[in-house]
mmCIF file of C-alpha atoms in Angstrom:
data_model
loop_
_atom_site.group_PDB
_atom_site.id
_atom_site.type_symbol
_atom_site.label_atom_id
_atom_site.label_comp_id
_atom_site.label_asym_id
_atom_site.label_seq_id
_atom_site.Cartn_x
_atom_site.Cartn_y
_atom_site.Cartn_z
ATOM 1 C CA UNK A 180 104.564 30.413 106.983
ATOM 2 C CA UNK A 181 105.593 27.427 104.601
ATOM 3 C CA UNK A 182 107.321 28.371 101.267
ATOM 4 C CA UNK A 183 109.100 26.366 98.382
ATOM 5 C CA UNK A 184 112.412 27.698 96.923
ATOM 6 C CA UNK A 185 112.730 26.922 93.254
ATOM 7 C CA UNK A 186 115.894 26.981 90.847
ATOM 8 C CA UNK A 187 115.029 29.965 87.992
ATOM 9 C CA UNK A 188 114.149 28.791 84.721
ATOM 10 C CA UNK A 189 113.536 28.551 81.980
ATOM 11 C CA UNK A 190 116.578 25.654 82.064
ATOM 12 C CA UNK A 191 116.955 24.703 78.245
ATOM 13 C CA UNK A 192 119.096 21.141 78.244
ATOM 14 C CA UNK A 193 120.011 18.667 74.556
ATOM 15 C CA UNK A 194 118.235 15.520 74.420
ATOM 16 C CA UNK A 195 119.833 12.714 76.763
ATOM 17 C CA UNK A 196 121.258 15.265 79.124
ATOM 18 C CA UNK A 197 121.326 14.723 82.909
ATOM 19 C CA UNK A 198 118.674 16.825 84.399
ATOM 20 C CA UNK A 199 118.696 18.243 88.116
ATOM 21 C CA UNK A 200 115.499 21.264 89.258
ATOM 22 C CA UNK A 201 116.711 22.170 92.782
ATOM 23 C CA UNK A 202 113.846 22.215 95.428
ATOM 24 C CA UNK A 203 114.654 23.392 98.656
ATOM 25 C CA UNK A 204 111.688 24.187 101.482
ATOM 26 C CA UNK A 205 110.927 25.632 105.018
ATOM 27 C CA UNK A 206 108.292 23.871 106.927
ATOM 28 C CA UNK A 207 107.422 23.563 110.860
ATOM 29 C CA UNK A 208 106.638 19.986 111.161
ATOM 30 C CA UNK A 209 107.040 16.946 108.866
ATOM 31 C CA UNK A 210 105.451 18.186 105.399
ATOM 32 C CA UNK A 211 104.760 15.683 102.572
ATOM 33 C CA UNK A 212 107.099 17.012 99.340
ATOM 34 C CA UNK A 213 106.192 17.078 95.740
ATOM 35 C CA UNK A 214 106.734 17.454 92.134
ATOM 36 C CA UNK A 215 104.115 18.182 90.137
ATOM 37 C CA UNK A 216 104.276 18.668 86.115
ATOM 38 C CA UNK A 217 102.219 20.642 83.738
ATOM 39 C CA UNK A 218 102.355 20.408 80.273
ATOM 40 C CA UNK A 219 101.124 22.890 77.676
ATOM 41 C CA UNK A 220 98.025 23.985 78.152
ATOM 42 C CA UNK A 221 96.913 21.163 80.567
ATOM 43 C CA UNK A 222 96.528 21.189 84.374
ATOM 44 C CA UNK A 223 99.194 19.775 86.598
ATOM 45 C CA UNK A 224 99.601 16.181 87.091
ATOM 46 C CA UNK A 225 101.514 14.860 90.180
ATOM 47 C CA UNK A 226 104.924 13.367 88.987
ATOM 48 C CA UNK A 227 105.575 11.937 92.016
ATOM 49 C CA UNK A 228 106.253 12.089 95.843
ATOM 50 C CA UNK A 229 107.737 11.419 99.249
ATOM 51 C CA UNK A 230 105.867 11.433 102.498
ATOM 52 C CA UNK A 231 109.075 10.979 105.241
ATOM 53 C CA UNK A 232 112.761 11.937 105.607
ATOM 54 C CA UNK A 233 114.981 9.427 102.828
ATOM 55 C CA UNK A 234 111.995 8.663 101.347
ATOM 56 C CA UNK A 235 112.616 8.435 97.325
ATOM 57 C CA UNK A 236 109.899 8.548 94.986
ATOM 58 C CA UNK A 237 110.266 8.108 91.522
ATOM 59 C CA UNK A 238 108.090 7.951 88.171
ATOM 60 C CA UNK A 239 108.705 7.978 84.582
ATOM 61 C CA UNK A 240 112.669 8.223 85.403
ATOM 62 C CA UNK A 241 112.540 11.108 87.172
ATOM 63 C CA UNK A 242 113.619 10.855 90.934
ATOM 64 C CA UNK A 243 114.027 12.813 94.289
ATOM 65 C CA UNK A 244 114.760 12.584 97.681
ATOM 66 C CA UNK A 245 113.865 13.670 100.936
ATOM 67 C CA UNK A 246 116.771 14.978 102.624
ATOM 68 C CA UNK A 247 115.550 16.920 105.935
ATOM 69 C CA UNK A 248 119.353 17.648 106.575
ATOM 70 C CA UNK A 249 119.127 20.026 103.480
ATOM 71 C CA UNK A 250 115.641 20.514 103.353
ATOM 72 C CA UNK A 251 115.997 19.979 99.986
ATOM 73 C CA UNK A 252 113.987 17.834 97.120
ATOM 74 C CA UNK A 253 115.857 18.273 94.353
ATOM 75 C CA UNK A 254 114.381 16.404 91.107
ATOM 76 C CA UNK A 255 116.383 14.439 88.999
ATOM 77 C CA UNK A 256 116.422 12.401 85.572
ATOM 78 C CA UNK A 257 119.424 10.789 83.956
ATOM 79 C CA UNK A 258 118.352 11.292 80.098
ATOM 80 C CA UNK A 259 116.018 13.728 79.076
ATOM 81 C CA UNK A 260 113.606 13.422 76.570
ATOM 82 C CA UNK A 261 111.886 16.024 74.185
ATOM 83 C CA UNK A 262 108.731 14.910 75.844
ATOM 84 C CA UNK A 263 109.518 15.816 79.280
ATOM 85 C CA UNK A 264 109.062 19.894 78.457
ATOM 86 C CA UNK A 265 107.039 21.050 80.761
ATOM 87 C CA UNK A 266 106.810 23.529 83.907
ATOM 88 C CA UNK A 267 107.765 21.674 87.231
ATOM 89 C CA UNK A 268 106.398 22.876 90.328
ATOM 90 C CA UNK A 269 107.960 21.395 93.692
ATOM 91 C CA UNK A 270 105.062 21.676 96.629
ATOM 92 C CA UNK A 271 104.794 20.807 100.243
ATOM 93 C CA UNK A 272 101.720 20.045 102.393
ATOM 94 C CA UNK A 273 100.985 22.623 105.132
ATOM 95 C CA UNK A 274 98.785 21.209 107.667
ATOM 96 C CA UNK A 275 96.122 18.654 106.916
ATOM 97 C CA UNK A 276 94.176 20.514 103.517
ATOM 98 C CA UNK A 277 96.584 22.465 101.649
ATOM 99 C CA UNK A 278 99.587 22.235 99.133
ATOM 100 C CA UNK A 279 102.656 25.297 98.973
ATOM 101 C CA UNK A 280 103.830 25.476 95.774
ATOM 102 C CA UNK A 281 106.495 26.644 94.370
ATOM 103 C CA UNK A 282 107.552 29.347 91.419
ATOM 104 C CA UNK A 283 107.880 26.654 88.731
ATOM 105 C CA UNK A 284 110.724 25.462 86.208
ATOM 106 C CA UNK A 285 110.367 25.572 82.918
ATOM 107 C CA UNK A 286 111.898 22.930 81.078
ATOM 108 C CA UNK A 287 112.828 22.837 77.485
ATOM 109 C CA UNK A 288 114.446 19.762 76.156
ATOM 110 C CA UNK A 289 116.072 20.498 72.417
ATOM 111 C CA UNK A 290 116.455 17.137 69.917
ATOM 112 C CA UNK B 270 85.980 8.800 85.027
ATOM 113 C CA UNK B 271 86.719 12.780 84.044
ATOM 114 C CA UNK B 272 88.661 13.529 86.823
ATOM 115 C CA UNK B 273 88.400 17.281 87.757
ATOM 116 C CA UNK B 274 86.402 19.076 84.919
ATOM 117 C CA UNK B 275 86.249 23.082 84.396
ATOM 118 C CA UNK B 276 83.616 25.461 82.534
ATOM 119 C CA UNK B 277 84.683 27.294 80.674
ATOM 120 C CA UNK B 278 88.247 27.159 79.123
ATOM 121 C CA UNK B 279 88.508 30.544 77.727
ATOM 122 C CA UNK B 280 86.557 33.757 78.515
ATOM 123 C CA UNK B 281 87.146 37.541 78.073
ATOM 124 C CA UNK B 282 85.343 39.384 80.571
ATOM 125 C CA UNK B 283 85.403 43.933 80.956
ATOM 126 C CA UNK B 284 85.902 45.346 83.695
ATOM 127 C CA UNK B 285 83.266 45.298 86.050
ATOM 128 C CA UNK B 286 81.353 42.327 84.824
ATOM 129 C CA UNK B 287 80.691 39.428 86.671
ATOM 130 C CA UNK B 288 81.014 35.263 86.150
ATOM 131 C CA UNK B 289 81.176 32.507 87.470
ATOM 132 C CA UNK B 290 83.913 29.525 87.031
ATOM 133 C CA UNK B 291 82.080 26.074 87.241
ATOM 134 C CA UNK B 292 84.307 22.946 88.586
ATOM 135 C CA UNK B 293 83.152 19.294 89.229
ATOM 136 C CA UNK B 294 84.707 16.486 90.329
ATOM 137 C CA UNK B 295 83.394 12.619 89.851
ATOM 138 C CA UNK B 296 86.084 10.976 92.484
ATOM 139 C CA UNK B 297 84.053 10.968 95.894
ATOM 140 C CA UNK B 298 86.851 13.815 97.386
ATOM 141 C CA UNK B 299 85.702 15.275 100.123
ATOM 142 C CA UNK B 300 88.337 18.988 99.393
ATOM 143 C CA UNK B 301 88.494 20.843 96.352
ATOM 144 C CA UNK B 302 90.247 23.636 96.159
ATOM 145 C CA UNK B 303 90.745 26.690 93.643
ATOM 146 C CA UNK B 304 93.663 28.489 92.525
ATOM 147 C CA UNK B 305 95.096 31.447 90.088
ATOM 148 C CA UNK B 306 98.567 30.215 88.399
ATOM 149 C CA UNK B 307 100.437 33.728 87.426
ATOM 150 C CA UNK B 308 103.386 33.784 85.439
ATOM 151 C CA UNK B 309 106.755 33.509 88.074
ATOM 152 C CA UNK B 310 104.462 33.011 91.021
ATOM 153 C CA UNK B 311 103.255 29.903 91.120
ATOM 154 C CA UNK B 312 100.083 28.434 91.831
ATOM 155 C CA UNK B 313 98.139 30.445 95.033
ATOM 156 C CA UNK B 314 95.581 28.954 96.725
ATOM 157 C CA UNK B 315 92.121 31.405 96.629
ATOM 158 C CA UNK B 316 89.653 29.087 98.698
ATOM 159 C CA UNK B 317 89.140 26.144 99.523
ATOM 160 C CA UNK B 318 86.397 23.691 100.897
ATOM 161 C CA UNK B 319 87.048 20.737 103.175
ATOM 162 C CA UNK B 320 84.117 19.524 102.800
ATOM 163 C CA UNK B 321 80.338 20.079 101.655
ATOM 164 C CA UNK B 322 79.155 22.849 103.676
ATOM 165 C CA UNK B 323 82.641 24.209 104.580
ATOM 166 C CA UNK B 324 84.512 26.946 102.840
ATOM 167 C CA UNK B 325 87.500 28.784 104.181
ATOM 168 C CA UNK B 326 89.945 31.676 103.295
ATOM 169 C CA UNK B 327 93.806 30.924 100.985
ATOM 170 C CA UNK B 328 95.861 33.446 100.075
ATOM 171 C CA UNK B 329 94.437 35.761 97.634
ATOM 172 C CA UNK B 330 90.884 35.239 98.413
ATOM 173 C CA UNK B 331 90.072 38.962 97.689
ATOM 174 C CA UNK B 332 87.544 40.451 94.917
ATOM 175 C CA UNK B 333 86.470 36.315 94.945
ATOM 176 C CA UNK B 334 83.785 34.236 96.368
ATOM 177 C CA UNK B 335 83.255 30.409 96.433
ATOM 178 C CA UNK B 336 79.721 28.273 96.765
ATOM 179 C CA UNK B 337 80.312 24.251 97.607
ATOM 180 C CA UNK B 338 76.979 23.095 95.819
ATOM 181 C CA UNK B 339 77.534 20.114 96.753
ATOM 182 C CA UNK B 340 79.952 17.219 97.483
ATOM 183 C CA UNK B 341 80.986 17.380 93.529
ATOM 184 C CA UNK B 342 80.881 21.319 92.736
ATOM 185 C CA UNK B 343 82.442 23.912 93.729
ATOM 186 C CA UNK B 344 82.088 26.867 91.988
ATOM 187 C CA UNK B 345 84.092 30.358 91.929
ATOM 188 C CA UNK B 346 82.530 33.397 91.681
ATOM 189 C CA UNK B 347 83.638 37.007 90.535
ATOM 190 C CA UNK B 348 81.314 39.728 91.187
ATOM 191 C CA UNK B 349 83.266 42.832 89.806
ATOM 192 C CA UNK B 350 85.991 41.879 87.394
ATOM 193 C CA UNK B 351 89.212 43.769 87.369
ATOM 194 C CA UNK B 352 92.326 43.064 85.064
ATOM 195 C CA UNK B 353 94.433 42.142 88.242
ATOM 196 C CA UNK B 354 92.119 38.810 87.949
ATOM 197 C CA UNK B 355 93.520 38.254 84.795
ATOM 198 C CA UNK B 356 94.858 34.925 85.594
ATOM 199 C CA UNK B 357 94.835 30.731 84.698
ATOM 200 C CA UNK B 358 92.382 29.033 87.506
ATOM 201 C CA UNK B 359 92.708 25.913 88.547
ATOM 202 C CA UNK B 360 90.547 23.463 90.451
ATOM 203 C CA UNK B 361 91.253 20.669 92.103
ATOM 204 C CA UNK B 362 90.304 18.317 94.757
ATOM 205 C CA UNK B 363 91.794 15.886 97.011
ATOM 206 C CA UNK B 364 90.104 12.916 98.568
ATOM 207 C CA UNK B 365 90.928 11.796 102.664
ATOM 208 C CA UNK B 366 92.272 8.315 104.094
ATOM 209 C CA UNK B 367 95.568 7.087 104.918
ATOM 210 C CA UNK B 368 97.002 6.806 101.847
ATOM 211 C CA UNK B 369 96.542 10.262 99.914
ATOM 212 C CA UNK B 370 98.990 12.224 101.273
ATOM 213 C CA UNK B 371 97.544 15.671 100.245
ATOM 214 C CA UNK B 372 97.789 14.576 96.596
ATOM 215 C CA UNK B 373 95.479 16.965 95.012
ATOM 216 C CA UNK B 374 94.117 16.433 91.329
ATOM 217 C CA UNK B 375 93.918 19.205 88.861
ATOM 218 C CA UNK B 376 91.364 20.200 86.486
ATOM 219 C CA UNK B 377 92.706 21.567 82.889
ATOM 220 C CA UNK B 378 92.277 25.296 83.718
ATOM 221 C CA UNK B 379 89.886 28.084 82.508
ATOM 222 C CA UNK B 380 92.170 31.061 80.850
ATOM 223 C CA UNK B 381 90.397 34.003 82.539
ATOM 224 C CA UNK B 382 91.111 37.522 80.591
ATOM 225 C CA UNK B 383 89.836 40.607 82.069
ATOM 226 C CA UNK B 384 89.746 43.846 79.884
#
């Protein structure tokens, strides 16, 4: 079946450091990829998404690309804030209904 | 507009007893879904419902079972508790068209401690 390969946390980074969670996925067919983020003690919130191969989504300065060379969706931001510590799960639509998500990356930013 | 809304948020159960985990959602979504989020594994999908009237099988669907009430609940159901199912569920749902891409919404989680 479907799966999501995540980079091992917990990844502990300084304030204003460059920030890369590798992604990388194996699908039959065309899957929609995600990032989702959950911060502590809430539910997760999408972050944001790409639906086709180069595709780029972004939100709140975070980025990632679709790259089905790689199969890779590797999240990005250039300057990290204390208030982006959170788990980040990377996901993948199998078929029509449901999401495969990955183990999750915990992410502590230090002032 | 509440979103996704779970009942309870914490319970302690023993083994052997039974409950039931309410979820609602107020967005029209036809799927909802419900999952157990366990520390290095993820999220895992235990059932999920298409639609009112449908409910089908996700990964760990075992020692679980699921009742669509209707189009806005959808409600999980342990009949013999065991400390395996000591877990974080999620629900969510996810609504259909063009445009949403699987996106599924989350619901803030019910902390689920069996002893």
């Amino acid at each position: 079946g479907d799966s999501v390969t995540q980079m091992e946390g917990p990844v502990t980074l300084s304030e204003e450091a460059f920030l890369t969670i590798n992604c990388t996925y194996t699908a039959t067919g065309y899957p929609s990829l995600f990032w989702y983020v959950q911060y502590p003690g809430e539910g997760l919130q999408l972050l944001l998404k790409a639906t086709k191969a180069d595709d780029k989504g972004s939100n709140k300065g975070f980025e990632a690309t679709y790259r089905k060379e790689t199969t890779s969706f590797h999240l990005e931001k250039g300057s990290v804030q204390v208030s982006d510590s959170a788990v980040y799960f990377c996901a993948l639509s199998e078929g029509a209904q449901k999401l495969v998500f990955g183990q999750g990356t915990r992410l502590t930013i230090n002032p | 507009n509440a979103g996704v809304t779970q009942t309870p948020k914490f319970q302690v159960l023993k083994t052997g007893q039974s409950m039931t985990l309410q979820c609602a959602q107020d967005m029209n979504h036809n799927s909802m879904y419900w999952y157990r989020q366990d520390p290095g594994m993820g999220l895992r999908l235990i059932y999920y419902s298409a639609s009112e009237g449908t409910t089908d099988k996700g990964e760990v669907p075992n020692g679980y079972n699921v009742s669509r009430l209707n189009k806005r609940e959808f409600s999980l159901r342990l009949e013999s508790a065991a400390p395996s199912q000591t877990s974080v569920y999620f629900c969510a749902s996810r609504g259909q068209g063009m445009y949403s891409y699987n996106e599924q919404f989350f619901g803030p989680g019910t902390r689920l401690t069996v002893l």
